[in-house]
Coordinates of C-alpha atoms and ligand atoms in Angstrom, one line a residue:
X1 CA 22.0 25.3 -151.7
X2 CA 19.0 23.4 -150.6
X3 CA 19.3 19.8 -149.6
X4 CA 16.6 17.3 -150.6
X5 CA 15.6 14.7 -148.2
X6 CA 16.7 11.2 -149.3
X7 CA 13.8 9.5 -147.6
X8 CA 11.2 7.5 -149.6
X9 CA 7.7 8.9 -149.6
X10 CA 5.9 5.6 -149.3
X11 CA 2.3 6.5 -148.4
X12 CA 1.1 6.2 -144.9
X13 CA -2.0 3.9 -145.4
X14 CA -4.3 1.7 -143.4
X15 CA -3.3 -1.0 -146.0
X16 CA 0.3 -0.9 -144.7
X17 CA -0.9 -1.2 -141.0
X18 CA -3.1 -4.0 -142.1
X19 CA -0.3 -5.8 -143.9
X20 CA 2.1 -5.3 -141.0
X21 CA -0.3 -6.8 -138.4
X22 CA -1.2 -9.7 -140.7
X23 CA 2.4 -10.7 -141.4
X24 CA 3.9 -10.1 -138.0
X25 CA 1.1 -10.9 -135.6
X26 CA -0.8 -13.7 -137.3
X27 CA -1.3 -15.6 -134.0
X28 CA -2.7 -12.7 -132.0
X29 CA -6.3 -13.3 -131.3
X30 CA -9.8 -11.9 -131.6
X31 CA -12.5 -13.2 -129.2
X32 CA -16.1 -12.1 -129.7
X33 CA -18.9 -12.6 -127.2
X34 CA -22.2 -14.0 -128.4
X35 CA -25.2 -15.9 -127.2
X36 CA -23.3 -19.1 -127.2
X37 CA -19.6 -19.8 -126.5
X38 CA -17.0 -17.1 -127.2
X39 CA -16.0 -17.1 -130.9
X40 CA -12.2 -17.2 -131.3
X41 CA -10.1 -16.4 -134.4
X42 CA -6.5 -15.3 -134.9
X43 CA -5.3 -12.3 -137.0
X44 CA -4.5 -14.7 -140.0
X45 CA -8.2 -15.7 -140.1
X46 CA -9.4 -12.2 -139.6
X47 CA -7.2 -11.0 -142.4
X48 CA -8.6 -13.7 -144.7
X49 CA -12.1 -12.6 -143.7
X50 CA -11.2 -9.0 -144.6
X51 CA -9.9 -10.2 -148.1
X52 CA -13.1 -12.1 -148.7
X53 CA -15.1 -9.2 -147.6
X54 CA -13.3 -6.8 -150.0
X55 CA -13.9 -9.3 -152.8
X56 CA -17.6 -9.6 -151.9
X57 CA -18.0 -5.8 -151.7
X58 CA -16.4 -5.4 -155.1
X59 CA -18.8 -8.0 -156.5
X60 CA -21.6 -5.8 -155.1
X61 CA -20.3 -2.9 -157.1
X62 CA -18.2 -1.1 -154.5
X63 CA -15.4 0.9 -156.0
X64 CA -12.8 3.4 -154.8
X65 CA -14.4 6.3 -153.0
X66 CA -17.7 4.5 -152.4
X67 CA -19.1 4.6 -148.9
X68 CA -19.8 1.4 -147.0
X69 CA -21.7 1.9 -143.7
X70 CA -21.6 -0.4 -140.7
X71 CA -24.3 -0.5 -138.1
X72 CA -22.7 -2.9 -135.7
X73 CA -21.4 -3.6 -132.2
X74 CA -17.7 -4.4 -131.4
X75 CA -17.2 -7.8 -133.1
X76 CA -14.9 -9.7 -135.5
X77 CA -16.9 -8.8 -138.6
X78 CA -16.8 -5.1 -137.7
X79 CA -13.0 -5.4 -137.4
X80 CA -12.8 -7.1 -140.8
X81 CA -14.8 -4.2 -142.3
X82 CA -12.4 -1.7 -140.6
X83 CA -9.5 -3.4 -142.4
X84 CA -11.1 -4.3 -145.7
X85 CA -13.1 -1.2 -146.6
X86 CA -10.4 1.5 -146.4
X87 CA -7.7 -0.9 -147.8
X88 CA -9.8 -1.5 -151.0
X89 CA -10.0 2.3 -151.4
X90 CA -13.6 2.7 -150.2
X91 CA -14.7 4.7 -147.2
X92 CA -15.9 3.1 -144.0
X93 CA -18.8 4.9 -142.4
X94 CA -19.4 3.7 -138.8
X95 CA -23.1 4.4 -137.9
X96 CA -24.1 5.0 -134.3
X97 CA -26.8 2.4 -133.6
X98 CA -28.1 4.5 -130.7
X99 CA -29.1 7.4 -132.9
X100 CA -32.8 8.2 -133.3
X101 CA -34.3 7.0 -136.6
X102 CA -34.3 10.6 -137.9
X103 CA -30.7 11.2 -137.0
X104 CA -29.7 7.8 -138.5
X105 CA -31.5 8.6 -141.7
X106 CA -29.8 11.9 -141.9
X107 CA -26.2 10.5 -141.4
X108 CA -26.8 7.6 -143.9
X109 CA -28.0 10.0 -146.6
X110 CA -25.5 12.7 -145.8
X111 CA -22.7 10.2 -145.8
X112 CA -23.8 8.7 -149.1
X113 CA -23.7 5.1 -147.9
X114 CA -24.2 2.6 -150.8
X115 CA -23.9 -0.7 -148.8
X116 CA -24.6 -1.2 -145.1
X117 CA -23.3 -4.1 -143.0
X118 CA -25.7 -4.5 -140.1
X119 CA -25.7 -6.8 -137.1
X120 CA -28.8 -9.0 -137.0
X121 CA -29.5 -7.7 -133.5
X122 CA -30.0 -4.1 -134.8
X123 CA -31.6 -5.0 -138.1
X124 CA -35.1 -3.7 -137.1
X125 CA -33.6 -0.3 -136.6
X126 CA -32.1 -0.2 -140.1
X127 CA -35.3 -1.7 -141.6
X128 CA -37.2 1.2 -140.1
X129 CA -35.1 3.9 -141.8
X130 CA -34.2 2.2 -145.0
X131 CA -37.2 3.4 -147.0
X132 CA -36.0 6.9 -146.4
X133 CA -32.4 6.1 -147.6
X134 CA -32.7 5.8 -151.4
X135 CA -28.9 5.6 -152.1
X136 CA -28.5 2.4 -150.2
X137 CA -28.3 -0.4 -152.7
X138 CA -27.4 -3.4 -150.6
X139 CA -27.8 -4.5 -147.0
X140 CA -25.7 -7.3 -145.6
X141 CA -26.7 -8.9 -142.3
X142 CA -24.0 -10.0 -139.9
X143 CA -24.7 -13.0 -137.6
X144 CA -27.2 -15.8 -137.6
X145 CA -30.0 -14.1 -135.7
X146 CA -33.4 -13.2 -136.9
X147 CA -33.3 -10.1 -139.1
X148 CA -37.0 -9.2 -139.0
X149 CA -38.0 -7.1 -142.0
X150 CA -34.4 -7.5 -143.4
X151 CA -34.9 -11.3 -143.5
X152 CA -34.4 -11.3 -147.3
X153 CA -31.1 -9.4 -147.2
X154 CA -27.8 -11.1 -148.0
X155 CA -26.0 -12.7 -145.1
X156 CA -22.4 -11.7 -144.3
X157 CA -21.2 -15.3 -143.8
X158 CA -22.6 -16.6 -147.0
X159 CA -21.3 -13.7 -149.0
X160 CA -17.8 -13.9 -147.7
X161 CA -17.5 -17.7 -147.8
X162 CA -18.4 -17.6 -151.5
X163 CA -15.1 -15.6 -152.1
X164 CA -11.5 -16.6 -152.2
X165 CA -9.3 -15.2 -149.4
X166 CA -7.3 -13.1 -151.9
X167 CA -7.6 -9.5 -152.8
X168 CA -5.2 -7.3 -154.8
X169 CA -5.1 -4.2 -152.5
X170 CA -4.6 -1.1 -154.6
X171 CA -1.9 1.5 -154.1
X172 CA -3.6 4.4 -152.4
X173 CA -2.8 8.0 -152.0
X174 CA -2.2 8.6 -148.3
X175 CA -4.5 11.6 -148.4
X176 CA -7.5 9.6 -149.7
X177 CA -10.6 9.3 -147.5
X178 CA -10.4 6.1 -145.4
X179 CA -13.4 6.4 -143.0
X180 CA -16.0 8.8 -141.7
X181 CA -17.7 9.3 -138.4
X182 CA -20.4 11.8 -137.3
X183 CA -20.2 13.6 -134.0
X184 CA -22.8 12.2 -131.7
X185 CA -24.5 15.6 -131.5
X186 CA -24.3 16.1 -127.8
X187 CA -24.7 19.9 -128.3
X188 CA -25.9 20.2 -131.8
X189 CA -26.7 18.3 -135.1
X190 CA -24.3 15.5 -136.0
X191 CA -21.4 16.7 -138.3
X192 CA -19.4 14.4 -140.5
X193 CA -15.6 14.1 -140.1
X194 CA -13.7 12.2 -142.8
X195 CA -10.4 10.6 -141.8
X196 CA -7.6 10.0 -144.3
X197 CA -5.2 7.0 -144.5
X198 CA -2.5 9.3 -143.4
X199 CA -4.4 10.7 -140.4
X200 CA -5.3 7.2 -139.2
X201 CA -1.7 6.0 -139.7
X202 CA -0.2 8.9 -137.7
X203 CA -2.9 8.7 -135.0
X204 CA -2.3 5.0 -134.6
X205 CA 1.4 5.6 -133.9
X206 CA 0.6 8.4 -131.5
X207 CA -2.1 6.3 -129.7
X208 CA 0.3 3.4 -129.3
X209 CA 2.9 5.7 -127.6
X210 CA 0.5 7.8 -125.5
X211 CA -1.7 4.9 -124.4
X212 CA 1.3 2.7 -123.8
X213 CA -0.4 -0.3 -125.4
X214 CA 1.8 -3.5 -125.4
X215 CA 2.0 -6.6 -127.6
X216 CA 0.9 -8.8 -124.7
X217 CA -2.2 -6.7 -123.8
X218 CA -5.6 -8.2 -124.0
X219 CA -7.9 -5.3 -124.8
X220 CA -11.6 -5.0 -123.9
X221 CA -12.7 -1.9 -125.8
X222 CA -16.0 -0.9 -124.2
X223 CA -16.1 2.2 -126.2
X224 CA -18.1 1.3 -129.3
X225 CA -16.5 1.0 -132.8
X226 CA -19.1 3.5 -133.9
X227 CA -17.8 6.1 -131.5
X228 CA -14.7 7.7 -133.1
X229 CA -13.4 4.4 -134.4
X230 CA -13.3 3.0 -130.8
X231 CA -10.8 5.7 -130.1
X232 CA -8.6 4.4 -133.0
X233 CA -7.8 1.2 -131.0
X234 CA -8.8 -1.3 -133.7
X235 CA -6.0 0.1 -135.9
X236 CA -3.5 0.7 -133.1
X237 CA -4.2 -2.8 -131.6
X238 CA -3.8 -4.5 -135.0
X239 CA -0.5 -2.8 -135.6
X240 CA 0.8 -3.7 -132.1
X241 CA -0.6 -7.2 -132.3
X242 CA -2.6 -7.2 -129.1
X243 CA -5.4 -9.7 -128.4
X244 CA -8.8 -8.2 -128.9
X245 CA -11.7 -9.1 -126.6
X246 CA -14.9 -7.9 -128.3
X247 CA -17.9 -7.4 -126.1
X248 CA -20.5 -7.2 -129.0
X249 CA -23.8 -6.1 -127.4
X250 CA -23.1 -7.5 -123.9
X251 CA -22.3 -4.2 -122.2
X252 CA -24.0 -4.6 -118.8
X253 CA -21.6 -4.2 -115.9
X254 CA -22.1 -7.8 -114.8
X255 CA -21.2 -9.1 -118.3
X256 CA -18.2 -6.7 -118.6
X257 CA -16.8 -7.8 -115.3
X258 CA -17.3 -11.5 -116.1
X259 CA -15.5 -11.0 -119.4
X260 CA -12.6 -9.2 -117.7
X261 CA -12.3 -12.1 -115.2
X262 CA -12.7 -14.9 -117.7
X263 CA -10.6 -13.5 -120.6
X264 CA -7.8 -12.1 -118.4
X265 CA -8.3 -8.6 -119.9
X266 CA -5.3 -6.4 -119.2
X267 CA -6.4 -3.1 -120.8
X268 CA -9.8 -1.5 -121.2
X269 CA -11.2 1.8 -122.3
X270 CA -14.6 3.5 -121.9
X271 CA -16.5 6.6 -120.8
X272 CA -16.9 7.5 -117.1
X273 CA -20.5 6.4 -116.8
X274 CA -19.6 2.9 -117.8
X275 CA -16.7 2.7 -115.3
X276 CA -19.0 4.2 -112.6
X277 CA -21.5 1.4 -113.2
X278 CA -18.7 -1.2 -113.1
X279 CA -17.5 0.2 -109.8
X280 CA -20.9 0.0 -108.3
X281 CA -21.4 -3.5 -109.6
X282 CA -18.1 -4.6 -108.0
X283 CA -19.0 -3.0 -104.7
X284 CA -22.1 -5.1 -104.6
X285 CA -20.6 -8.3 -106.0
X286 CA -17.1 -9.4 -105.1
X287 CA -15.1 -9.3 -108.3
X288 CA -11.5 -9.8 -109.4
X289 CA -10.2 -7.1 -111.7
X290 CA -6.6 -7.9 -110.9
X291 CA -5.7 -8.8 -114.5
X292 CA -6.3 -5.2 -115.6
X293 CA -3.1 -3.1 -115.7
X294 CA -4.5 0.0 -117.3
X295 CA -7.9 1.6 -117.9
X296 CA -8.2 4.7 -120.0
X297 CA -11.3 6.8 -119.4
X298 CA -12.4 9.8 -121.5
X299 CA -15.2 11.2 -123.6
X300 CA -16.3 13.2 -120.5
X301 CA -14.6 14.6 -117.4
X302 CA -13.4 11.8 -115.1
X303 CA -14.2 12.4 -111.5
X304 CA -11.1 12.1 -109.3
X305 CA -13.2 10.0 -106.8
X306 CA -13.7 7.4 -109.5
X307 CA -10.0 7.1 -110.1
X308 CA -9.3 7.0 -106.4
X309 CA -11.9 4.4 -105.8
X310 CA -10.5 2.1 -108.5
X311 CA -7.0 2.5 -107.1
X312 CA -8.1 1.8 -103.5
X313 CA -10.5 -1.0 -104.1
X314 CA -8.9 -2.7 -107.1
X315 CA -5.3 -1.4 -107.2
X316 CA -6.1 -0.2 -110.7
X317 CA -4.7 2.8 -112.5
X318 CA -7.2 4.9 -114.4
X319 CA -5.7 7.3 -116.9
X320 CA -7.9 10.2 -118.2
X321 CA -7.8 11.2 -121.9
X322 CA -9.5 13.9 -123.9
X323 CA -10.5 13.9 -127.5
X324 CA -13.3 14.4 -129.9
X325 CA -14.6 12.9 -133.2
X326 CA -12.8 15.8 -134.9
X327 CA -9.4 14.9 -133.4
X328 CA -9.5 11.2 -134.3
X329 CA -9.9 11.4 -131.2
X330 CA -6.6 11.6 -129.2
X331 CA -5.7 15.1 -128.1
X332 CA -4.5 14.9 -124.5
X333 CA -3.7 12.2 -122.0
X334 CA -3.3 12.8 -118.3
X335 CA 0.0 10.9 -117.5
X336 CA 1.6 12.8 -114.7
X337 CA 4.9 14.5 -115.5
X338 CA 8.1 13.2 -114.0
X339 CA 9.4 14.3 -110.6
X340 CA 6.0 15.0 -108.9
X341 CA 5.1 13.8 -105.4
X342 CA 2.0 11.6 -104.8
X343 CA -0.4 14.4 -104.0
X344 CA 0.7 16.4 -107.0
X345 CA 0.5 13.3 -109.1
X346 CA -3.2 13.1 -108.3
X347 CA -3.6 16.8 -109.3
X348 CA -2.2 16.0 -112.7
X349 CA -4.2 12.7 -113.1
X350 CA -7.4 14.6 -112.4
X351 CA -6.7 17.2 -115.0
X352 CA -8.0 16.6 -118.5
X353 CA -4.7 15.7 -119.9
X354 CA -1.4 16.7 -121.4
X355 CA -1.3 17.6 -125.1
X356 CA -0.1 14.7 -127.2
X357 CA 2.8 15.3 -129.6
X358 CA 1.4 16.1 -133.1
X359 CA -1.5 18.1 -131.8
X360 CA -1.1 21.9 -131.4
X361 CA -3.3 23.5 -128.9
X362 CA -4.1 27.0 -127.8
X363 CA -6.9 28.9 -126.0
X364 CA -8.6 31.9 -127.2
X365 CA -10.9 34.4 -125.5
X366 CA -14.3 35.7 -126.7
X367 CA -12.7 38.1 -129.1
X368 CA -10.3 35.4 -130.6
X369 CA -7.3 36.7 -128.7
X370 CA -4.9 33.9 -127.9
X371 CA -4.3 33.5 -124.1
X372 CA -1.2 32.5 -122.2
X373 CA -0.6 29.0 -120.9
X374 CA -0.6 30.0 -117.2
X375 CA -3.1 27.6 -115.8
X376 CA -5.5 30.5 -115.1
X377 CA -6.5 32.3 -118.3
X378 CA -9.6 30.6 -119.5
X379 CA -11.0 30.5 -123.0
X380 CA -12.1 28.2 -125.8
X381 CA -9.6 25.4 -126.7
X382 CA -8.5 25.4 -130.3
X383 CA -6.4 22.7 -131.9
X384 CA -4.8 21.8 -135.2
X385 CA -2.7 18.9 -136.4
X386 CA -2.4 16.0 -138.9
X387 CA -5.2 14.0 -137.3
X388 CA -7.4 17.1 -136.5
X389 CA -10.1 17.9 -139.0
X390 CA -9.9 21.1 -141.0
X391 CA -13.5 21.0 -142.3
X392 CA -16.7 19.1 -142.0
X393 CA -18.1 16.7 -144.7
X394 CA -20.4 18.7 -147.0
X395 CA -20.9 21.4 -144.3
X396 CA -18.5 24.4 -144.4
X397 CA -19.3 25.5 -140.7
X398 CA -16.9 28.4 -140.9
X399 CA -17.9 29.3 -137.3
X400 CA -16.2 26.1 -136.1
X401 CA -12.8 27.2 -137.3
X402 CA -10.5 30.1 -136.4
X403 CA -7.6 30.9 -138.8
X404 CA -7.2 27.2 -139.6
X405 CA -7.6 26.0 -136.0
X406 CA -10.6 23.9 -135.0
X407 CA -12.7 25.5 -132.3
X408 CA -13.4 22.5 -130.0
X409 CA -16.3 24.0 -128.2
X410 CA -14.5 23.1 -124.9
X411 CA -13.6 25.8 -122.4
X412 CA -10.7 25.6 -120.1
X413 CA -7.1 26.5 -119.2
X414 CA -3.6 25.2 -120.1
X415 CA -0.6 25.3 -117.7
X416 CA 3.0 25.8 -118.6
X417 CA 3.6 22.1 -119.0
X418 CA 0.8 21.7 -121.5
X419 CA -1.7 20.2 -119.1
X420 CA -5.3 21.1 -120.1
X421 CA -8.1 21.5 -117.7
X422 CA -11.6 21.5 -119.3
X423 CA -14.0 23.4 -117.1
X424 CA -17.0 23.1 -119.4
X425 CA -18.3 22.8 -122.9
X426 CA -18.8 26.3 -124.2
X427 CA -22.5 25.6 -124.6
X428 CA -22.8 24.4 -121.0
X429 CA -20.9 27.2 -119.4
X430 CA -22.8 28.9 -116.6
X431 CA -22.3 32.6 -116.5
X432 CA -23.6 34.0 -113.2
X433 CA -23.3 37.7 -112.4
X434 CA -20.5 38.0 -114.9
X435 CA -18.5 35.1 -113.5
X436 CA -18.0 31.6 -114.9
X437 CA -19.1 28.7 -112.8
X438 CA -17.7 25.3 -113.9
X439 CA -20.4 22.7 -114.1
X440 CA -17.8 20.0 -114.5
X441 CA -16.1 21.0 -111.2
X442 CA -19.5 21.1 -109.4
X443 CA -20.4 17.7 -110.8
X444 CA -17.0 16.2 -109.8
X445 CA -17.3 17.5 -106.3
X446 CA -20.9 16.3 -105.9
X447 CA -20.0 12.9 -107.1
X448 CA -17.3 12.8 -104.4
X449 CA -20.1 12.7 -101.8
X450 CA -20.6 9.1 -100.7
X451 CA -24.4 9.3 -101.1
X452 CA -24.3 10.5 -104.7
X453 CA -24.4 8.1 -107.6
X454 CA -24.3 10.7 -110.4
X455 CA -24.7 14.5 -110.7
X456 CA -25.2 16.8 -113.7
X457 CA -25.3 20.6 -113.3
X458 CA -26.9 22.9 -115.8
X459 CA -27.4 26.7 -116.0
X460 CA -30.9 28.0 -115.6
X461 CA -32.2 31.5 -116.0
X462 CA -32.1 33.7 -112.9
X463 CA -33.6 37.2 -112.6
X464 CA -30.8 38.7 -110.5
X465 CA -27.7 36.7 -111.7
X466 CA -28.8 36.0 -115.3
X467 CA -28.0 32.3 -114.7
X468 CA -27.5 30.1 -111.8
X469 CA -26.6 26.4 -111.5
X470 CA -29.2 23.7 -111.0
X471 CA -27.8 20.5 -109.6
X472 CA -29.6 17.3 -110.8
X473 CA -28.6 14.5 -108.5
X474 CA -29.1 10.8 -108.5
X475 CA -28.7 9.4 -105.1
X476 CA -27.3 5.9 -104.3
X477 CA -30.1 3.5 -103.2
X478 CA -31.7 4.6 -100.0
X479 CA -29.2 7.3 -99.3
X480 CA -31.0 9.9 -97.1
X481 CA -29.2 12.9 -98.3
X482 CA -30.7 16.4 -98.3
X483 CA -29.9 19.4 -100.5
X484 CA -28.7 21.3 -97.4
X485 CA -26.2 18.5 -96.7
X486 CA -24.9 18.5 -100.2
X487 CA -24.7 22.3 -100.2
X488 CA -22.6 22.2 -96.9
X489 CA -20.4 19.5 -98.5
X490 CA -19.8 21.7 -101.6
X491 CA -19.2 24.8 -99.5
X492 CA -15.9 23.3 -98.3
X493 CA -14.8 22.6 -101.8
X494 CA -15.9 25.4 -104.2
X495 CA -16.3 29.2 -104.1
X496 CA -19.5 30.3 -102.3
X497 CA -20.8 32.0 -105.4
X498 CA -21.0 28.6 -107.1
X499 CA -23.2 26.9 -104.5
X500 CA -26.5 25.9 -106.3
X501 CA -29.7 27.1 -104.7
X502 CA -31.7 24.8 -107.0
X503 CA -31.7 21.1 -106.5
X504 CA -33.5 18.3 -108.3
X505 CA -33.3 14.7 -107.2
X506 CA -34.0 12.4 -110.1
X507 CA -33.9 8.7 -110.8
X508 CA -31.5 8.8 -113.7
X509 CA -29.5 11.4 -115.6
X510 CA -30.5 11.2 -119.3
X511 CA -27.6 10.0 -121.5
X512 CA -26.6 10.6 -125.1
X513 CA -26.1 7.9 -127.7
X514 CA -22.5 7.5 -126.4
X515 CA -23.4 7.4 -122.7
X516 CA -22.6 11.0 -121.8
X517 CA -24.7 13.2 -119.6
X518 CA -27.4 14.7 -121.9
X519 CA -27.6 18.3 -120.7
X520 CA -29.7 19.3 -123.7
X521 CA -32.4 16.9 -122.5
X522 CA -32.1 18.2 -118.9
X523 CA -32.4 21.8 -120.0
X524 CA -35.5 20.9 -122.0
X525 CA -37.0 19.1 -119.0
X526 CA -36.4 22.1 -116.8
X527 CA -37.9 24.5 -119.4
X528 CA -41.1 22.4 -119.7
X529 CA -41.3 22.3 -115.9
X530 CA -41.1 18.5 -115.6
X531 CA -38.2 18.6 -113.1
X532 CA -39.2 18.9 -109.4
X533 CA -36.9 21.6 -108.1
X534 CA -36.1 22.2 -104.5
X535 CA -35.0 25.8 -103.8
X536 CA -32.7 26.6 -100.9
X537 CA -32.4 30.2 -99.5
X538 CA -29.7 32.0 -101.4
X539 CA -26.4 31.7 -99.6
X540 CA -24.8 34.9 -98.2
X541 CA -22.3 36.3 -100.5
Ligands
ADP601 P1 -20.0 14.9 -128.8 O1 -19.4 16.3 -128.8 O2 -21.2 14.8 -129.6 O3 -20.1 14.3 -127.4 P2 -17.6 13.5 -129.2 O4 -17.7 12.1 -128.8 O5 -16.7 13.8 -130.3 O6 -19.0 14.0 -129.6 O7 -17.1 14.3 -127.9 C1 -16.1 15.2 -127.8 C2 -16.3 16.0 -126.5 O8 -16.3 15.2 -125.4 C3 -15.2 17.0 -126.3 O9 -15.3 18.1 -127.1 C4 -15.4 17.3 -124.8 O10 -16.4 18.2 -124.6 C5 -15.8 15.9 -124.2 N1 -14.7 15.3 -123.6 C6 -14.0 14.2 -124.1 N2 -13.0 13.9 -123.2 C7 -13.2 14.6 -122.1 C8 -12.5 14.7 -120.9 N3 -11.5 13.9 -120.5 N4 -12.9 15.7 -120.0 C9 -13.9 16.5 -120.3 N5 -14.6 16.5 -121.5 C10 -14.2 15.5 -122.4

């Protein structure tokens, strides 16, 4: 005899998260930075704004399943769109405002956006691509600033204030599309991922637990809301009733540090390059980061030295996390396991992270054979789970999936406790004389040198070894460091075979639209001969 569950199957929707935060946390706050004084609202006001926005979008003709794009920084209006658009049954498409005009045109057209909400500060970018986006029927400008060629477009404030703060949210299927996001295309063309209400709901619960967000937190999300839904934190934070501190476009280290100090920020998240810049700023300008209790850094490998420096100089705990657009993004978080000593704790903290419950993860070799979790066997990481994509939007990409598992494009190992260590992106792997050299490890070790500000390592063709590493290094101001010295420094920390012979000292590492090292651009600069490369004699092997 089978027994049926007696549980209700109420759908897991963003609408229900939205309702919960509105009714339980009405007094939690949203502060947005601007040219003038900080704008302050509470959740009750934001919820009213979301209802007015839904009504305004309906008046513009938006119906269930229609796509509403946003080209905006982290601000209150963007949060209102996050809540309103999926809850009315439409699909929120967060557009990356750092894409090139061609890429932006591609994702707007490919996504099928009918209305776009755009910050006045980035209106010229949209104006430039709009003539090539025939499906866009309406543009709505957020904020009071000049909107250049979009000067005639509707204004967000006028549109929403003409509506009543009432909206009859429809009953939605939890599997319905809620929002979409394109990968930033670090290693290829952008690909669209469409999240469902269910996936966002489940991810929000997982993120709450794994990131240990608390009701009394004041969150400064530096990661943009156009980068994987700001790692899901707008939804998690709304559900938990935190206070949001929205940096809008004021993302310079000095401004971020001032905001942390003035707003009493307790929790922040961002990519390593941003936290590296903040660290350097605080080294030069005495700063008080003592309100922060937790910083989560991910999106690229986090150098251990960065974590150590924040702990030593600011008593601040950095936790590394791993994820991708395709995984909503949370896949692994590097919280050390219980019962480990302080040195071992650092080992775990500097790994990529421990698999979060709800995500299944395995590694497979070149032939697709699944490898053991022994901390040594290396292969491509594959994942599946209720907030992991099983396809791409209007792009079958069968090569990105393996028996229903997503091929992440990341290479690494997993140990018996489920701790992942990413050694490279598959496309960045350096294969030298049949052996893998981890560019991530080389970069982390180089960035541990006191004279190095940033370092990116790429594979370049080599007659004898097929490929060898080229170290591209940005030195701290006036640091008189030579390649010989860096090579000697590395020799104590990595296998001899890994030691780069080729060195290039550059002013800046090119960055992608989400502030990661752009190795595609570095490889192109090497190929066209525009990098000045210093070659050391090959080390004895
Ligand atoms: P893109 O691939 O275009 O950068 P995403 O923002 O989705 O787009 O990035 C996901 C990728 O970022 C992962 O596949 C991985 O390569 C990298 N990544 C994210 N977090 C980490 C981490 N903690 N360590 C190493 N790599 C990471």
